[in-house]
Amino acid sequence: MESANQTASVTEFILLGLSAHPKLEKTFFVLILLTYLVILLGNGVLILVTILDSRLHTPMYFFLGNLSFLDICYTTSSVPLILDSFLTPRKTISFSACAVQMFLSFAMGATECVLLGMMAFDRYVAICNPLRYPIVMSKAVYVPMAAGSWAAGCAASMVQTSLAMRLPFCGDNVINHFTCEILAVLKLACADISINVISMGVTNVIFLGVPVLLIFVSYIFILTTILRIPSAEGRKKAFSTCSAHLTVVVVFYGTILFMYGKPKSKDPLGADKQDLADKLTSLFYGVVTPMLNPIIYSLRNKDVKAAVRNLVSQKCFIW
């Protein structure tokens, strides 16, 4: 009975964020706000050109449009909350709002992992089996592939969020993070979280391990095929069609590995510095990476650059 009362009393969480570094909050407020505006503009333009320009009505650009929409959803699920926490002295979030934010962030992250794997397969078929590409990657195939990515990501997030929010929280309600990041929330539970840990491990294998393996194998075949092309110009042209995707993959998974793969400091002073570094790294992953995606695809893809120029010239002509 007492446990039930304690559990029911936790109706909100306190987001620690950068509370220990108030001088950084104002600086990061401006930086993140500007970055968020660039994310909305850059990804919004990419979505528009992939819809309006008929030359971009191909599987690769359909996936790119999905990736841009996903980046907008991912950042919108967390950035307004982060910006608000930089301006508000008491950084609280209700239990239900925390659950919604956790679900959206996890769903978008899991979906992006699967979507990047699908994009790698698309590049594999385009380069290694170009004659069969229109058949293998027909609209009847690539649309369900994208829809399946979204469905899988949302289903995984629903499971993990449900398992996390069913736990009793009867002690500390301070989340040492900017948002309701699932691992930070699990640390506050006053019950056995072994099921959550096992479930998260299985989910990581499925949504991180499997896509990484698919991407790795796809690019081995792609590289082998490119090296067989006799002319240097042909090799350059073939590689240019997948260089943007490869760059996005390296940035996305490289940040994840850096966040979770580095050793933890045992020194208290070092731990404080590492805690700040971990938060700033997660901020980079959640904000800077979605900003880089449209920039990478715009700079490294002549079709996208041409479509953006056409869109801008049409708007200028109308005005």
Short mmCIF file of C-alpha atoms in Angstrom, two decimals:
data_model
loop_
_atom_site.label_atom_id
_atom_site.label_comp_id
_atom_site.label_asym_id
_atom_site.label_seq_id
_atom_site.Cartn_x
_atom_site.Cartn_y
_atom_site.Cartn_z
CA MET A 1 0.00 0.00 0.00
CA GLU A 2 2.83 2.34 0.96
CA SER A 3 4.67 1.43 -2.25
CA ALA A 4 1.59 2.23 -4.32
CA ASN A 5 1.30 5.64 -2.68
CA GLN A 6 4.97 6.37 -3.32
CA THR A 7 4.63 5.34 -6.95
CA ALA A 8 1.50 7.45 -7.45
CA SER A 9 3.24 10.50 -5.94
CA VAL A 10 5.69 10.69 -8.87
CA THR A 11 3.65 12.76 -11.30
CA GLU A 12 6.52 14.67 -12.89
CA PHE A 13 10.24 14.49 -13.57
CA ILE A 14 12.91 17.17 -13.27
CA LEU A 15 15.24 17.46 -16.25
CA LEU A 16 18.72 18.36 -15.04
CA GLY A 17 20.13 19.35 -18.43
CA LEU A 18 22.84 21.99 -18.03
CA SER A 19 21.58 23.26 -14.66
CA ALA A 20 25.07 22.86 -13.21
CA HIS A 21 26.43 25.13 -15.98
CA PRO A 22 24.06 28.15 -16.14
CA LYS A 23 26.49 30.22 -18.22
CA LEU A 24 26.36 27.62 -20.99
CA GLU A 25 22.56 27.59 -21.12
CA LYS A 26 22.16 30.98 -22.82
CA THR A 27 24.89 30.21 -25.34
CA PHE A 28 23.43 26.81 -26.19
CA PHE A 29 19.91 28.26 -26.38
CA VAL A 30 20.98 30.51 -29.26
CA LEU A 31 23.05 27.81 -30.97
CA ILE A 32 20.34 25.14 -30.75
CA LEU A 33 17.59 27.53 -31.84
CA LEU A 34 19.57 28.51 -34.93
CA THR A 35 20.42 24.87 -35.63
CA TYR A 36 16.76 23.86 -35.28
CA LEU A 37 15.71 26.56 -37.77
CA VAL A 38 18.33 25.28 -40.22
CA ILE A 39 17.00 21.73 -39.72
CA LEU A 40 13.45 22.83 -40.51
CA LEU A 41 14.55 24.83 -43.54
CA GLY A 42 17.05 22.34 -44.98
CA ASN A 43 14.95 19.22 -44.52
CA GLY A 44 11.78 21.07 -45.53
CA VAL A 45 13.40 22.12 -48.82
CA LEU A 46 14.57 18.54 -49.45
CA ILE A 47 11.05 17.21 -48.90
CA LEU A 48 9.64 19.84 -51.27
CA VAL A 49 12.09 19.15 -54.10
CA THR A 50 11.64 15.36 -53.85
CA ILE A 51 7.89 15.89 -54.19
CA LEU A 52 7.80 18.68 -56.80
CA ASP A 53 10.68 17.67 -59.11
CA SER A 54 9.65 14.70 -61.27
CA ARG A 55 13.32 13.80 -61.90
CA LEU A 56 13.62 12.92 -58.20
CA HIS A 57 10.70 10.50 -58.20
CA THR A 58 13.00 7.51 -57.68
CA PRO A 59 13.47 5.12 -54.74
CA MET A 60 16.64 6.84 -53.52
CA TYR A 61 14.99 10.26 -53.27
CA PHE A 62 11.80 8.78 -51.85
CA PHE A 63 13.91 7.36 -49.00
CA LEU A 64 15.70 10.70 -48.72
CA GLY A 65 12.37 12.50 -48.35
CA ASN A 66 11.42 10.06 -45.60
CA LEU A 67 14.77 10.66 -43.89
CA SER A 68 14.23 14.42 -43.99
CA PHE A 69 10.71 14.12 -42.58
CA LEU A 70 12.03 11.78 -39.90
CA ASP A 71 14.75 14.30 -38.92
CA ILE A 72 12.14 17.04 -38.56
CA CYS A 73 9.96 14.78 -36.38
CA TYR A 74 12.92 13.63 -34.29
CA THR A 75 14.19 17.11 -33.50
CA THR A 76 10.69 18.51 -32.94
CA SER A 77 10.08 15.81 -30.32
CA SER A 78 12.99 17.07 -28.22
CA VAL A 79 14.37 20.49 -29.24
CA PRO A 80 11.41 22.63 -28.00
CA LEU A 81 11.72 20.85 -24.64
CA ILE A 82 15.47 21.49 -24.54
CA LEU A 83 15.04 25.17 -25.45
CA ASP A 84 12.38 25.59 -22.78
CA SER A 85 14.64 23.99 -20.17
CA PHE A 86 17.36 26.56 -20.91
CA LEU A 87 14.96 29.41 -20.07
CA THR A 88 12.97 27.90 -17.19
CA PRO A 89 14.44 27.82 -13.65
CA ARG A 90 12.47 24.70 -12.68
CA LYS A 91 12.82 22.24 -15.53
CA THR A 92 9.90 19.85 -15.01
CA ILE A 93 7.96 17.55 -17.32
CA SER A 94 4.83 15.61 -16.47
CA PHE A 95 4.85 11.81 -16.34
CA SER A 96 2.59 11.50 -19.42
CA ALA A 97 4.51 14.12 -21.42
CA CYS A 98 7.73 12.30 -20.57
CA ALA A 99 6.25 9.06 -21.91
CA VAL A 100 5.16 10.74 -25.17
CA GLN A 101 8.54 12.40 -25.67
CA MET A 102 10.35 9.13 -24.93
CA PHE A 103 8.17 7.25 -27.42
CA LEU A 104 8.68 9.79 -30.22
CA SER A 105 12.46 10.05 -29.78
CA PHE A 106 12.97 6.29 -29.57
CA ALA A 107 10.64 5.66 -32.53
CA MET A 108 12.43 8.17 -34.76
CA GLY A 109 15.87 6.84 -33.80
CA ALA A 110 14.90 3.22 -34.44
CA THR A 111 13.19 4.12 -37.72
CA GLU A 112 16.29 5.98 -38.94
CA CYS A 113 18.46 2.92 -38.26
CA VAL A 114 16.19 0.74 -40.41
CA LEU A 115 15.77 3.41 -43.08
CA LEU A 116 19.54 3.81 -43.52
CA GLY A 117 19.76 0.04 -44.03
CA MET A 118 17.02 0.20 -46.68
CA MET A 119 18.87 3.02 -48.43
CA ALA A 120 22.05 0.93 -48.47
CA PHE A 121 20.16 -1.94 -50.11
CA ASP A 122 18.79 0.49 -52.70
CA ARG A 123 22.33 1.64 -53.56
CA TYR A 124 23.50 -1.98 -53.75
CA VAL A 125 20.82 -2.88 -56.30
CA ALA A 126 21.41 0.33 -58.30
CA ILE A 127 25.16 -0.24 -58.64
CA CYS A 128 25.52 -4.02 -58.58
CA ASN A 129 22.37 -4.92 -60.57
CA PRO A 130 21.51 -1.80 -62.61
CA LEU A 131 19.53 -3.68 -65.29
CA ARG A 132 17.24 -5.23 -62.67
CA TYR A 133 16.96 -2.05 -60.63
CA PRO A 134 13.59 -0.87 -62.05
CA ILE A 135 12.10 -4.30 -61.30
CA VAL A 136 13.67 -4.98 -57.91
CA MET A 137 13.08 -1.44 -56.62
CA SER A 138 9.67 -0.79 -58.12
CA LYS A 139 7.15 1.44 -56.36
CA ALA A 140 5.36 -1.66 -55.09
CA VAL A 141 8.60 -2.56 -53.28
CA TYR A 142 10.19 0.67 -52.01
CA VAL A 143 6.99 2.20 -50.58
CA PRO A 144 6.33 -0.85 -48.32
CA MET A 145 10.05 -0.82 -47.40
CA ALA A 146 9.76 2.75 -46.11
CA ALA A 147 6.41 2.08 -44.43
CA GLY A 148 7.87 -1.03 -42.79
CA SER A 149 10.75 1.05 -41.41
CA TRP A 150 8.30 3.44 -39.75
CA ALA A 151 6.11 0.61 -38.45
CA ALA A 152 9.07 -1.31 -37.02
CA GLY A 153 10.49 1.78 -35.31
CA CYS A 154 7.13 2.75 -33.78
CA ALA A 155 6.43 -0.83 -32.63
CA ALA A 156 9.83 -1.13 -30.94
CA SER A 157 9.35 2.25 -29.27
CA MET A 158 5.89 1.30 -28.04
CA VAL A 159 7.28 -1.83 -26.39
CA GLN A 160 10.24 -0.08 -24.76
CA THR A 161 8.22 2.94 -23.60
CA SER A 162 5.47 0.73 -22.15
CA LEU A 163 7.99 -1.39 -20.25
CA ALA A 164 9.79 1.70 -18.92
CA MET A 165 6.75 3.70 -17.82
CA ARG A 166 5.14 0.71 -16.07
CA LEU A 167 8.02 0.67 -13.58
CA PRO A 168 7.50 2.18 -10.12
CA PHE A 169 9.31 5.49 -9.55
CA CYS A 170 9.28 6.00 -5.81
CA GLY A 171 12.56 7.75 -5.16
CA ASP A 172 14.57 10.38 -6.99
CA ASN A 173 12.72 11.96 -9.93
CA VAL A 174 15.66 13.97 -11.33
CA ILE A 175 16.62 12.88 -14.87
CA ASN A 176 20.27 13.66 -15.58
CA HIS A 177 19.59 14.53 -19.20
CA PHE A 178 18.00 17.17 -21.46
CA THR A 179 15.03 14.97 -22.30
CA CYS A 180 13.30 11.78 -21.16
CA GLU A 181 16.02 9.56 -22.58
CA ILE A 182 15.02 5.99 -21.82
CA LEU A 183 18.29 4.88 -20.19
CA ALA A 184 18.33 7.94 -17.94
CA VAL A 185 14.72 7.25 -16.88
CA LEU A 186 15.40 3.57 -16.15
CA LYS A 187 18.08 4.58 -13.63
CA LEU A 188 15.34 6.18 -11.49
CA ALA A 189 13.17 3.05 -11.20
CA CYS A 190 12.93 1.48 -7.76
CA ALA A 191 12.31 -2.02 -9.11
CA ASP A 192 14.14 -4.74 -11.00
CA ILE A 193 14.84 -3.55 -14.56
CA SER A 194 16.39 -6.79 -15.84
CA ILE A 195 13.50 -7.31 -18.28
CA ASN A 196 14.03 -3.79 -19.62
CA VAL A 197 17.77 -4.40 -20.00
CA ILE A 198 17.22 -7.69 -21.86
CA SER A 199 14.55 -6.12 -24.06
CA MET A 200 16.79 -3.15 -24.85
CA GLY A 201 19.64 -5.53 -25.71
CA VAL A 202 17.45 -7.47 -28.16
CA THR A 203 16.15 -4.22 -29.66
CA ASN A 204 19.70 -2.90 -30.11
CA VAL A 205 20.72 -6.07 -31.94
CA ILE A 206 17.71 -5.80 -34.27
CA PHE A 207 17.77 -2.04 -34.89
CA LEU A 208 21.50 -1.37 -34.68
CA GLY A 209 23.26 -4.65 -35.39
CA VAL A 210 21.16 -5.88 -38.32
CA PRO A 211 21.10 -2.54 -40.26
CA VAL A 212 24.86 -2.08 -39.70
CA LEU A 213 25.48 -5.60 -41.02
CA LEU A 214 23.24 -4.93 -44.04
CA ILE A 215 25.04 -1.64 -44.74
CA PHE A 216 28.46 -3.25 -44.33
CA VAL A 217 27.69 -6.18 -46.65
CA SER A 218 26.01 -3.88 -49.21
CA TYR A 219 29.06 -1.62 -49.39
CA ILE A 220 31.45 -4.54 -49.72
CA PHE A 221 29.55 -5.61 -52.85
CA ILE A 222 29.30 -1.98 -54.01
CA LEU A 223 33.04 -1.40 -53.58
CA THR A 224 33.86 -4.67 -55.35
CA THR A 225 31.64 -3.70 -58.28
CA ILE A 226 33.06 -0.17 -58.50
CA LEU A 227 36.65 -1.43 -58.55
CA ARG A 228 35.78 -3.64 -61.54
CA ILE A 229 34.74 -0.62 -63.61
CA PRO A 230 37.59 -0.05 -66.11
CA SER A 231 37.46 3.75 -66.41
CA ALA A 232 38.30 6.18 -63.61
CA GLU A 233 35.40 8.40 -64.65
CA GLY A 234 33.00 5.47 -64.42
CA ARG A 235 34.26 4.57 -60.95
CA LYS A 236 33.92 8.18 -59.80
CA LYS A 237 30.38 8.44 -61.16
CA ALA A 238 29.33 5.16 -59.54
CA PHE A 239 30.78 6.10 -56.15
CA SER A 240 29.21 9.57 -56.25
CA THR A 241 25.74 7.99 -56.25
CA CYS A 242 26.30 6.49 -52.80
CA SER A 243 28.89 8.82 -51.21
CA ALA A 244 26.26 11.03 -49.58
CA HIS A 245 24.50 8.06 -47.99
CA LEU A 246 27.81 6.63 -46.79
CA THR A 247 28.74 9.98 -45.21
CA VAL A 248 25.40 10.17 -43.38
CA VAL A 249 25.85 6.58 -42.13
CA VAL A 250 29.35 7.34 -40.81
CA VAL A 251 28.15 10.48 -38.97
CA PHE A 252 25.04 8.75 -37.56
CA TYR A 253 26.63 5.52 -36.33
CA GLY A 254 29.96 7.17 -35.48
CA THR A 255 28.20 9.48 -33.00
CA ILE A 256 26.32 6.54 -31.46
CA LEU A 257 29.55 4.54 -31.03
CA PHE A 258 31.30 7.54 -29.51
CA MET A 259 28.43 8.11 -27.06
CA TYR A 260 28.07 4.54 -25.81
CA GLY A 261 31.45 2.98 -26.60
CA LYS A 262 33.90 5.12 -24.67
CA PRO A 263 35.04 4.01 -21.18
CA LYS A 264 33.58 5.63 -18.04
CA SER A 265 35.81 7.66 -15.73
CA LYS A 266 36.21 6.48 -12.12
CA ASP A 267 37.64 9.79 -10.91
CA PRO A 268 34.87 12.06 -9.44
CA LEU A 269 36.23 15.19 -11.14
CA GLY A 270 36.73 13.30 -14.37
CA ALA A 271 33.23 11.87 -14.04
CA ASP A 272 31.75 15.40 -13.83
CA LYS A 273 33.60 16.44 -16.98
CA GLN A 274 32.58 13.24 -18.69
CA ASP A 275 28.96 13.79 -17.67
CA LEU A 276 29.05 17.20 -19.39
CA ALA A 277 30.79 15.70 -22.43
CA ASP A 278 28.16 12.94 -22.63
CA LYS A 279 25.35 15.50 -22.57
CA LEU A 280 26.97 17.64 -25.25
CA THR A 281 27.59 14.55 -27.40
CA SER A 282 23.94 13.52 -27.10
CA LEU A 283 23.04 17.09 -28.06
CA PHE A 284 25.24 16.77 -31.15
CA TYR A 285 23.57 13.46 -32.04
CA GLY A 286 20.07 14.87 -31.56
CA VAL A 287 20.51 18.26 -33.21
CA VAL A 288 23.64 18.58 -35.35
CA THR A 289 23.30 15.25 -37.18
CA PRO A 290 19.78 16.05 -38.55
CA MET A 291 21.14 19.44 -39.68
CA LEU A 292 24.05 17.82 -41.54
CA ASN A 293 21.91 15.36 -43.53
CA PRO A 294 20.37 17.87 -45.98
CA ILE A 295 23.70 19.72 -46.24
CA ILE A 296 25.53 16.50 -47.11
CA TYR A 297 22.95 15.48 -49.72
CA SER A 298 22.84 18.98 -51.20
CA LEU A 299 26.61 19.33 -51.50
CA ARG A 300 27.33 15.82 -52.78
CA ASN A 301 24.39 15.27 -55.12
CA LYS A 302 24.11 17.21 -58.36
CA ASP A 303 20.47 16.18 -58.94
CA VAL A 304 19.41 17.63 -55.58
CA LYS A 305 21.44 20.80 -56.18
CA ALA A 306 19.80 21.23 -59.59
CA ALA A 307 16.33 20.64 -58.11
CA VAL A 308 16.95 23.18 -55.33
CA ARG A 309 18.17 25.76 -57.87
CA ASN A 310 15.06 25.19 -59.98
CA LEU A 311 12.81 25.55 -56.93
CA VAL A 312 14.53 28.79 -55.88
CA SER A 313 14.41 30.23 -59.41
CA GLN A 314 10.69 29.40 -59.71
CA LYS A 315 9.95 31.12 -56.40
CA CYS A 316 11.98 34.17 -57.46
CA PHE A 317 10.16 34.25 -60.81
CA ILE A 318 6.76 34.13 -59.06
CA TRP A 319 7.75 37.00 -56.75
#
